[in-house]
Each structure stands twice: as structure tokens, then as C-alpha cells.
Coordinates of C-alpha atoms in Angstrom, one line a residue:
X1 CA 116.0 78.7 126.1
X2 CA 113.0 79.6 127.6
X3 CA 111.2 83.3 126.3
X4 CA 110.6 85.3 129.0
X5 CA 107.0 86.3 127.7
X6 CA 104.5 84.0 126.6
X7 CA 101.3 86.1 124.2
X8 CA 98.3 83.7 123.6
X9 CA 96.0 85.4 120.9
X10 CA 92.7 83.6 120.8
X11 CA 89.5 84.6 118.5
X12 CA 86.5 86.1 120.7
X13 CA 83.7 84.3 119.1
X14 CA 83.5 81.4 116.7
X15 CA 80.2 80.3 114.6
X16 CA 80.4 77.4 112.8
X17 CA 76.7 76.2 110.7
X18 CA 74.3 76.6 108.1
X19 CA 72.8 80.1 106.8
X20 CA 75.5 82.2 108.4
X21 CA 76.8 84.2 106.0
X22 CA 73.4 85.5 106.3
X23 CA 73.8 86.9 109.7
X24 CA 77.4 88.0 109.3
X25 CA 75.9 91.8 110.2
X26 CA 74.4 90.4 113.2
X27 CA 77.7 89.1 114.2
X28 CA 79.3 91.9 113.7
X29 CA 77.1 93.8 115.6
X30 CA 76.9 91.6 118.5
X31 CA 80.4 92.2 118.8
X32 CA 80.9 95.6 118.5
X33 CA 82.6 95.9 115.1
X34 CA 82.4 99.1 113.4
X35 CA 82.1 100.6 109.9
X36 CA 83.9 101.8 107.5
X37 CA 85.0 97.9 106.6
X38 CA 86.9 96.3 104.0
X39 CA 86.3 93.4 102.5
X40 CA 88.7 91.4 101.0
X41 CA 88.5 88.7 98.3
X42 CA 89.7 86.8 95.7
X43 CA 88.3 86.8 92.0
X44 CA 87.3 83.0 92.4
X45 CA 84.9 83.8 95.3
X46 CA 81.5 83.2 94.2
X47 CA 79.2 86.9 94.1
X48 CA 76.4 85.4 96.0
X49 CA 78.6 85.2 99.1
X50 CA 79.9 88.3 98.6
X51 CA 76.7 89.6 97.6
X52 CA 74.7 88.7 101.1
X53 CA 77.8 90.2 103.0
X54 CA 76.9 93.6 101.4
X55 CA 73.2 93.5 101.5
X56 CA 73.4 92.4 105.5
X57 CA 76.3 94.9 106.8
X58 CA 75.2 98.0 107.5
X59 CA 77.9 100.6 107.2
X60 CA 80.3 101.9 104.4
X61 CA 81.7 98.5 103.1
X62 CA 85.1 98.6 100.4
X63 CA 86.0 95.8 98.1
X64 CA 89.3 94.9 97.1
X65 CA 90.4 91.3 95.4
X66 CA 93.3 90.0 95.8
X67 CA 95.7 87.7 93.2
X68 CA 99.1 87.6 94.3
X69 CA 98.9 87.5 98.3
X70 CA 102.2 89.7 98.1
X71 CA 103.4 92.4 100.0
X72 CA 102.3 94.5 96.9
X73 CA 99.2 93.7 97.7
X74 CA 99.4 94.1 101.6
X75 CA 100.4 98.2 100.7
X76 CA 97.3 98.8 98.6
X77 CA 95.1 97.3 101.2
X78 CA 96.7 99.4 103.8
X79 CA 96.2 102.3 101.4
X80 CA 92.8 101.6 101.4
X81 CA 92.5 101.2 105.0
X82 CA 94.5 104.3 105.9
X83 CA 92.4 106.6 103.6
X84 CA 88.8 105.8 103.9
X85 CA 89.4 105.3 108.1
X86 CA 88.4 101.6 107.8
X87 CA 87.9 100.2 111.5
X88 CA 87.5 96.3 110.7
X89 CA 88.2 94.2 108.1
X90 CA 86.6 91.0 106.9
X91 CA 88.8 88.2 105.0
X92 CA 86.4 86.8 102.4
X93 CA 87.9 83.4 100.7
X94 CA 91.2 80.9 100.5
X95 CA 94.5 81.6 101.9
X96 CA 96.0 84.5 100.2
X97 CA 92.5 86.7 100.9
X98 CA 92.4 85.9 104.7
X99 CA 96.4 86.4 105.0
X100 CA 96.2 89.9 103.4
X101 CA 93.2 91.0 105.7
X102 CA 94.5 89.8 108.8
X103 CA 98.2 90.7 108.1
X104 CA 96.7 94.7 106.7
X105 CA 94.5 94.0 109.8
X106 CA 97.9 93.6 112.1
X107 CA 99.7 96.8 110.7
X108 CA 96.7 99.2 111.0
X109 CA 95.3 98.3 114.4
X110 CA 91.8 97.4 112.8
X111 CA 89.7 94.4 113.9
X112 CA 89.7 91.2 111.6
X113 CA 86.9 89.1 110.2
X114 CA 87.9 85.9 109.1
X115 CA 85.0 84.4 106.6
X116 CA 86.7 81.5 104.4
X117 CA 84.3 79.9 101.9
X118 CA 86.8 76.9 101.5
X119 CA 88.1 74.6 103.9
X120 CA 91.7 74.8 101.8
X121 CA 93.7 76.1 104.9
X122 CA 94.4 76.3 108.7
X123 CA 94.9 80.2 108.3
X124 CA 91.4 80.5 109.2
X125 CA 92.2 80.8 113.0
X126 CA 95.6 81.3 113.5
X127 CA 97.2 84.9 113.8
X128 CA 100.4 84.3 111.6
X129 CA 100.1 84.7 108.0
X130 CA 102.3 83.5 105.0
X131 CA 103.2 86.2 102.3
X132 CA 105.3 86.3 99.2
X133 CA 107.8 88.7 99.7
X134 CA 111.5 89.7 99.0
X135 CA 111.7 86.6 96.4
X136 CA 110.7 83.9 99.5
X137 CA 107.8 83.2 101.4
X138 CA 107.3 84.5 104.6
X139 CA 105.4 83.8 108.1
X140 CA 104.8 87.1 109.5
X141 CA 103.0 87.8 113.1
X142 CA 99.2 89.3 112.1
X143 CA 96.0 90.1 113.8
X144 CA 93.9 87.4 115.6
X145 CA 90.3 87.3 114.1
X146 CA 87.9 88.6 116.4
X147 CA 85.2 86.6 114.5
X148 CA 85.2 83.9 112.4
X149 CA 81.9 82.9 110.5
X150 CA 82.4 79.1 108.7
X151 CA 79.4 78.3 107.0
X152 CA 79.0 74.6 106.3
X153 CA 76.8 75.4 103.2
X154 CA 79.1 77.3 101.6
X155 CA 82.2 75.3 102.7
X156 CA 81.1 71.9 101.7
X157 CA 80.1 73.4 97.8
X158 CA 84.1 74.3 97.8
X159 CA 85.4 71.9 94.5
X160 CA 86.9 68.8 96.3
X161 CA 90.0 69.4 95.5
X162 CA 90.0 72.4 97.6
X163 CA 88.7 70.2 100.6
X164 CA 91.4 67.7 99.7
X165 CA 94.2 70.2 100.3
X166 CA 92.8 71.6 103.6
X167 CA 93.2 68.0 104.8
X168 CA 96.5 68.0 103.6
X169 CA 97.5 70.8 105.1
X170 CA 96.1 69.6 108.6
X171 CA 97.6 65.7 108.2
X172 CA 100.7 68.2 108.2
X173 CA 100.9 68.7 111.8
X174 CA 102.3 65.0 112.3
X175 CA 105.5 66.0 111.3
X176 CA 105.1 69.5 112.4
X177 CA 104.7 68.7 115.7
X178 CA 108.2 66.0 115.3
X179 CA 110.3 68.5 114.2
X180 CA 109.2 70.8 117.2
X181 CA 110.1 67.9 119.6
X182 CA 113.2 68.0 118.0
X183 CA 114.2 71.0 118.0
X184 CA 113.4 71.4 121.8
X185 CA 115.4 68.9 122.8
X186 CA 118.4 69.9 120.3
X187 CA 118.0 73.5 120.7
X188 CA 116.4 74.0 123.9
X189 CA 113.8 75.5 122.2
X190 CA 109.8 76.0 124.0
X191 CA 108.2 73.5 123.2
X192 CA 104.2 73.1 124.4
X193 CA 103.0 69.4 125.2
X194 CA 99.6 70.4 125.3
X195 CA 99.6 72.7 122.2
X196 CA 101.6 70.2 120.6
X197 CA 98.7 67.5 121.3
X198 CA 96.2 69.6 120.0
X199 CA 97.6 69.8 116.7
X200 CA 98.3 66.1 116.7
X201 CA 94.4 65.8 117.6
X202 CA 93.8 68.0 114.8
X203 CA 96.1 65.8 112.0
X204 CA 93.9 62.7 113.3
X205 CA 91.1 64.1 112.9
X206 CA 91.5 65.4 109.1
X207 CA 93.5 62.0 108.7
X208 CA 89.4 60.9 109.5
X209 CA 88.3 63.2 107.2
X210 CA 89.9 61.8 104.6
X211 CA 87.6 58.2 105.0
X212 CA 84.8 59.9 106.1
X213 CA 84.2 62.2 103.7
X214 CA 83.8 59.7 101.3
X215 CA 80.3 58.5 103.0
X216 CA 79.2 62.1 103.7
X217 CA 80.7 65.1 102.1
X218 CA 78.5 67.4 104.4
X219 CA 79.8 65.7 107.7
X220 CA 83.2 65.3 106.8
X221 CA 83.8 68.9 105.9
X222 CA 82.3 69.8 109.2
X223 CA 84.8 67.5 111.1
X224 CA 87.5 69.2 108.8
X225 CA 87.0 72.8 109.4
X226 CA 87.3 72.0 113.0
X227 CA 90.2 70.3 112.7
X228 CA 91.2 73.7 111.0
X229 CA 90.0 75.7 113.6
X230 CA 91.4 73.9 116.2
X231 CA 95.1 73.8 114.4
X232 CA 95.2 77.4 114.2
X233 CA 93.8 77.5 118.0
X234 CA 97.0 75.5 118.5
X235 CA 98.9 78.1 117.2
X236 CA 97.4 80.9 119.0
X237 CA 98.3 79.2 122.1
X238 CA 101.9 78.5 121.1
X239 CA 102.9 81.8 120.2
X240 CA 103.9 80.8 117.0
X241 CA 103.5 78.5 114.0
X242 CA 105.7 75.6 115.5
X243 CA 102.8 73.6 115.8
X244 CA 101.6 73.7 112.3
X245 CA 104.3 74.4 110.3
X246 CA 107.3 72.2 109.9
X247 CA 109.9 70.8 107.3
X248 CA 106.8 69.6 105.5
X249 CA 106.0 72.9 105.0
X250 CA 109.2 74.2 104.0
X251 CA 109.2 71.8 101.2
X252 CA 106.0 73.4 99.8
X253 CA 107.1 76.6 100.4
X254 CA 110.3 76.2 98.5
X255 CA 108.3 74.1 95.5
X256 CA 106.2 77.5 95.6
X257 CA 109.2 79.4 95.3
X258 CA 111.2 77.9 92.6
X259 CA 107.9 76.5 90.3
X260 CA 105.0 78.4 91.4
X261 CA 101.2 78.2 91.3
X262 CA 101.9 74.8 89.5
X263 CA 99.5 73.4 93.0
X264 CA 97.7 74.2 96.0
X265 CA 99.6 74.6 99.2
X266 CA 97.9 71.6 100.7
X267 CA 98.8 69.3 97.9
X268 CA 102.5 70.4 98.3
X269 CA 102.2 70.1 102.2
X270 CA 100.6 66.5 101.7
X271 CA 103.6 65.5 99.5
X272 CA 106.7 66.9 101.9
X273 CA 104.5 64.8 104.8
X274 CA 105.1 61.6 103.7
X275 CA 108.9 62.2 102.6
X276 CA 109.2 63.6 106.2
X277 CA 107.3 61.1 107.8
X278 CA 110.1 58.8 106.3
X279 CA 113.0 60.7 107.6
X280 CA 111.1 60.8 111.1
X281 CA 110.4 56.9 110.6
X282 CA 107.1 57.1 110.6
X283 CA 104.8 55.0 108.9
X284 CA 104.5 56.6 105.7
X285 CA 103.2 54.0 103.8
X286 CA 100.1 54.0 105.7
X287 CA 100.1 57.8 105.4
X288 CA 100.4 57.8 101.4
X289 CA 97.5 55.1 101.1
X290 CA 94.9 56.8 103.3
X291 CA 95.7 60.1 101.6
X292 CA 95.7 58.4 97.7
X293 CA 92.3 56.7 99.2
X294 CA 90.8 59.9 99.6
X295 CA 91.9 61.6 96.2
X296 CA 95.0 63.5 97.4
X297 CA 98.1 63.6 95.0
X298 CA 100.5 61.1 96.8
X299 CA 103.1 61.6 93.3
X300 CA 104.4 64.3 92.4
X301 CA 103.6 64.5 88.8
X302 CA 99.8 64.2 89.4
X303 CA 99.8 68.5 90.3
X304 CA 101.9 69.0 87.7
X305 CA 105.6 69.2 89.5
X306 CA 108.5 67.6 87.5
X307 CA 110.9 64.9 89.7
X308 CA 113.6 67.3 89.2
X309 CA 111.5 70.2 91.3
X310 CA 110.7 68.3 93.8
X311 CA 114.3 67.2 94.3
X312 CA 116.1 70.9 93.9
X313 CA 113.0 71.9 96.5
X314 CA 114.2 69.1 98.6
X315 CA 117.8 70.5 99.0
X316 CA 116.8 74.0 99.8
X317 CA 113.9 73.5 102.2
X318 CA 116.3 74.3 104.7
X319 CA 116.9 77.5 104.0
X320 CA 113.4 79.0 103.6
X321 CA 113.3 79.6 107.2
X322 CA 116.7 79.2 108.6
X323 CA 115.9 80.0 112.4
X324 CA 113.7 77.3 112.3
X325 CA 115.4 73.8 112.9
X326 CA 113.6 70.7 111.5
X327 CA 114.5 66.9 110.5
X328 CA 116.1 68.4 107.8
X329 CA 119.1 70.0 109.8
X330 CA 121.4 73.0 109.1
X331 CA 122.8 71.7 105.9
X332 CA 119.6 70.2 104.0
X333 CA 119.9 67.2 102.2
X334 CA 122.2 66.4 99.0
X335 CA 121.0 65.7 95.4
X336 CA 121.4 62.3 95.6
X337 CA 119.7 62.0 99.5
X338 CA 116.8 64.2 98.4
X339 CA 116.5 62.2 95.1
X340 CA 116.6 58.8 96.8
X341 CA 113.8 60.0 99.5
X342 CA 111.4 61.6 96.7
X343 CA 112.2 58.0 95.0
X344 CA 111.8 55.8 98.0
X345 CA 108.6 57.2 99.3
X346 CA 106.9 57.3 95.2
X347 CA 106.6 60.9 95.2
X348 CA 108.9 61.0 91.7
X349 CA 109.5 58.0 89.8

């Protein structure tokens, strides 16, 4: 079934180099953001970045951090965003800080910053963002940054485990981008060749991250945040999260649900890619070496998840978004199939 109205939402200007978070005010300017702003963060953010936001905005700037990335949280951003008239507001961090800005961003009509100081996420571009909420998580429809600022300074100094799950979370789109195909041709649902490539471009490219990086931590950070940036693109130009966000994401969703902050998303989302890349008969094996090559978990047990998580999470991935149709069908996978899979493919023992 084809929708009858296709919205692209596309950032207006991009910067990505050294010494910007310097000259975020002359961004802003150059734009035409306005004061009051809010800044939001998270409590690991370093103060120096903060910091040189501060001293180089000019305007009434509010600071809120963040801990949860709940819908608690979204209602006392809003709070603050209602009451002291803020007009734009800048997401300063990982994941949850950039979802709550751009998602508080989304429900007041105010203009969003997107300033991530670790290459942990493809949330950096896209305008979707994933909450906890009503005892699940959910993708919710948020604003499109009108700037993003990725300094490479600040990025590549992110702890490598941090750079390791951004590149899991991009190799993701190789399944992603499957269980899209499949649902177009078994639910006639839209499907985007050209969207779809660019996300595929985007998993090869992290997937060359994951070597290079090795040589040249500096250069391959680089070549992964624009993987990131051009994976959330992808999703601008979809519409939705399709090409990002598959059964390999439901899996680390639904370990997030039932053991949480146990490991980063992108760990989790590295993990449910090579089990699905099994069920989609993909090489997998190659998959799990380049990824172990490169530091990432390829078991399980190495963030802390027991076998018997990941095998419950497996049979209820499913269900964390049931209008979206994936390898794993309408009815999941048993105990015993789920078990068997985590076994084959040596994410449990």
C-alpha cells in the first residue's frame, strides 16, 4: 500500500571538523537561531564542552541533564521550555540527550541543535527518536535538527567503546534494510531503493571503520560519523526509521526492556545483527569476525547479558513494535529456535 504523502525532513546545515564547538554561536547565528535556549545534557558530558557552548552563545542559555531518556524526562524539559519561552534547543551528548532535545524540540515547535560529543548513535541526524515509555521503548516522530555541529576533536576523545557501538549500530542497517525488502514484498509496504542503498552504503562504510580505525583512530571516527550522518539522512528521506531500524533492533530493544542498562545500544544492536544476519542467510561469520577484530562484543556474556536474556529477548522481539514486520514474523521465534540461533551463531554458549 502506497501513502498518499511522502514528508522528507532534511537538516539545513551540517559542519563536520576540528575547533567547532568553538564557533557553535556563530552557527547559530548564521542561521538565524534565537535565544532563550536550552541545552541539554547528560552528567557524563565533559564541562569543557559544555563550558565553550556557554561562553560562545550569546543569549539566555538553560541547562538541564538528563539520566533516564524517559517521557518523565521529556515533561520537565517541556516544562522548561514552556516557561522561560525557549526558541531553540541544542542536544549536547549520547543518545538519550539528543532524543530528549529533539523529541521536546518536536512537541514545542522550537528549533533543534544536534551537538553529539560521541559517535555512539545514528540519532544524530535523523528526526525519529527512541524513548522509554509505558514500560517499552518507543520510536516516536521528532524535530529535524536544523544544525548539527560534529567536532572530530571531541568525537574521536569519546572512550572506544563508545566508538565501537556507533559502528554497531550503523553495521545494523544490513539487516535493517532486509527486513524492509521483506516486508515490501509481503506487505506491500513503501519501500525506497535509493534510501535503502544509502543506508547499505552507510553499514559498509562503518563495517570499514571497524579495520580502519585500528590504523588511525582520528580518520576512522571521521569516516564513522559520516556514516552516522548519512544513516539518519536515510531516514529523513524515508519518512521513517525503516532504513535503520530493523529486527536487529528489536532485539536490543527488548534486552533493554527486560535487563536494562546492563550495555550500550550499539553493542546489543551488533549482537541481534549477526543472529539476524543468520536468519537472512547472510554471511554472518564474516560479520562476527570483522566486528570481534575491531573490539566489539560478538558474545553475549562479554557486556554482561546472561544466555537466558538473550534467549527470552529473542522470543519477544516481535512484539516491541508489532506494526513493524521483520525476519522475525508475526509469531517470533520459540525457546528452543531462539536458543538454537543465540547458540549457532556464539552469541550464548
Amino acid at each position: 500500500m502506497q501513502s498518499r504523502e511522502h514528508v522528507i525532513d532534511l537538516p539545513r546545515r551540517i559542519y563536520v571538523g576540528t575547533g567547532l564547538i568553538e564557533r557553535i554561536g556563530e552557527f547559530v547565528r548564521s542561521l538565524g537561531l534565537r535565544a532563550p535556549y536550552l541545552l541539554v545534557t547528560g552528567p557524563t558530558v565533559r564541562t569543557m564542552v559544555v563550558e565553550a557552548i556557554l561562553n560562545r552563545t550569546e543569549g539566555k542559555v538553560e541547562v538541564l541533564e538528563t539520566y533516564r531518556g524517559d517521557m518523565e524526562e521529556v515533561e520537565e524539559a517541556e516544562s522548561v521550555v514552556r516557561s522561560k519561552g525557549t526558541m531553540t534547543v541544542l542536544g549536547v551528548g549520547g543518545g538519550r540527550s539528543i532524543d530528549i532535545a529533539k523529541y521536546v524540540s518536536f512537541r514545542t515547535n522550537s528549533d533543534f541543535v544536534s551537538v553529539p560529543t560521541a559517535p555512539s548513535h545514528d540519532g544524530v541526524t535523523s528526526p525519529f527518536a527512541s524513548l522509554k515509555g509505558l514500560g517499552r521503548v518507543v520510536s516516536v516522530k521528532a524535530k529535524e535538527p536544523s544544525l548539527i555541529v560534529a567536532d572530530l576533536r571531541v568525537l574521536s576523545q569519546a572512550p572506544r567503546r563508545l566508538i565501537n557501538a556507533g559502528i554497531g549500530d550503523t553495521v545494523g542497517k544490513l539487516i535493517a534494510v532486509r527486513d524492509w525488502k521483506l516486508a515490501s514484498k509481503l506487505r506491500g509496504e513503501y519501500y525506497g531503493d535509493y534510501t535503502a542503498s544509502l543506508a547499505l552504503m552507510s553499514a559498509k562504510h562503518a563495517l570499514s571503520c571497524a579495520t580502519l580505525i585500528e590504523r588511525d583512530k582520528f580518520e576512522g571516527v571521521r569516516s564513522l560519523v559520516e556514516a552516522l550522518i548519512s544513516s539518519g539522512v536515510a531516514m529523513g528521506l524515508a519518512g521513517s526509521t525503516r532504513p535503520a531500524s530493523g529486527s536487529e533492533h528489536l532485539f536490543a530493544h527488548a534486552v533493554d526492556l527486560i535487563y536494562p542498562n546492563h550495555a550500550l545500544h550499539g553493542e546489543l544492536v551488533a549482537l541481534g545483527t549477526i543472529m539476524m544476519a543468520y536468519l537472512h542467510g547472510i554471511n554472518w561469520k564474516r560479520l562476527r569476525k570483522i566486528l570481534s577484530g575491531a573490539g566489539i562484543p560478538t558474545r553475549a556474556r562479554d557486556v554482561g547479558i546472561p544466555d537466558d536474556i538473550v534467549v527470552k529477548a529473542l522470543t519477544i522481539s516481535h512484539t516491541i513494535r508489532t506494526e513493524r514486520y521483520t525476519i522475525l514474523g508475526d509469531r517470533g521465534l520459540t525457546w528452543e529456535a531462539a536458543e538454537r540461533l543465540a547458540t549457532e551463531t556464539g552469541v550464548i554458549s
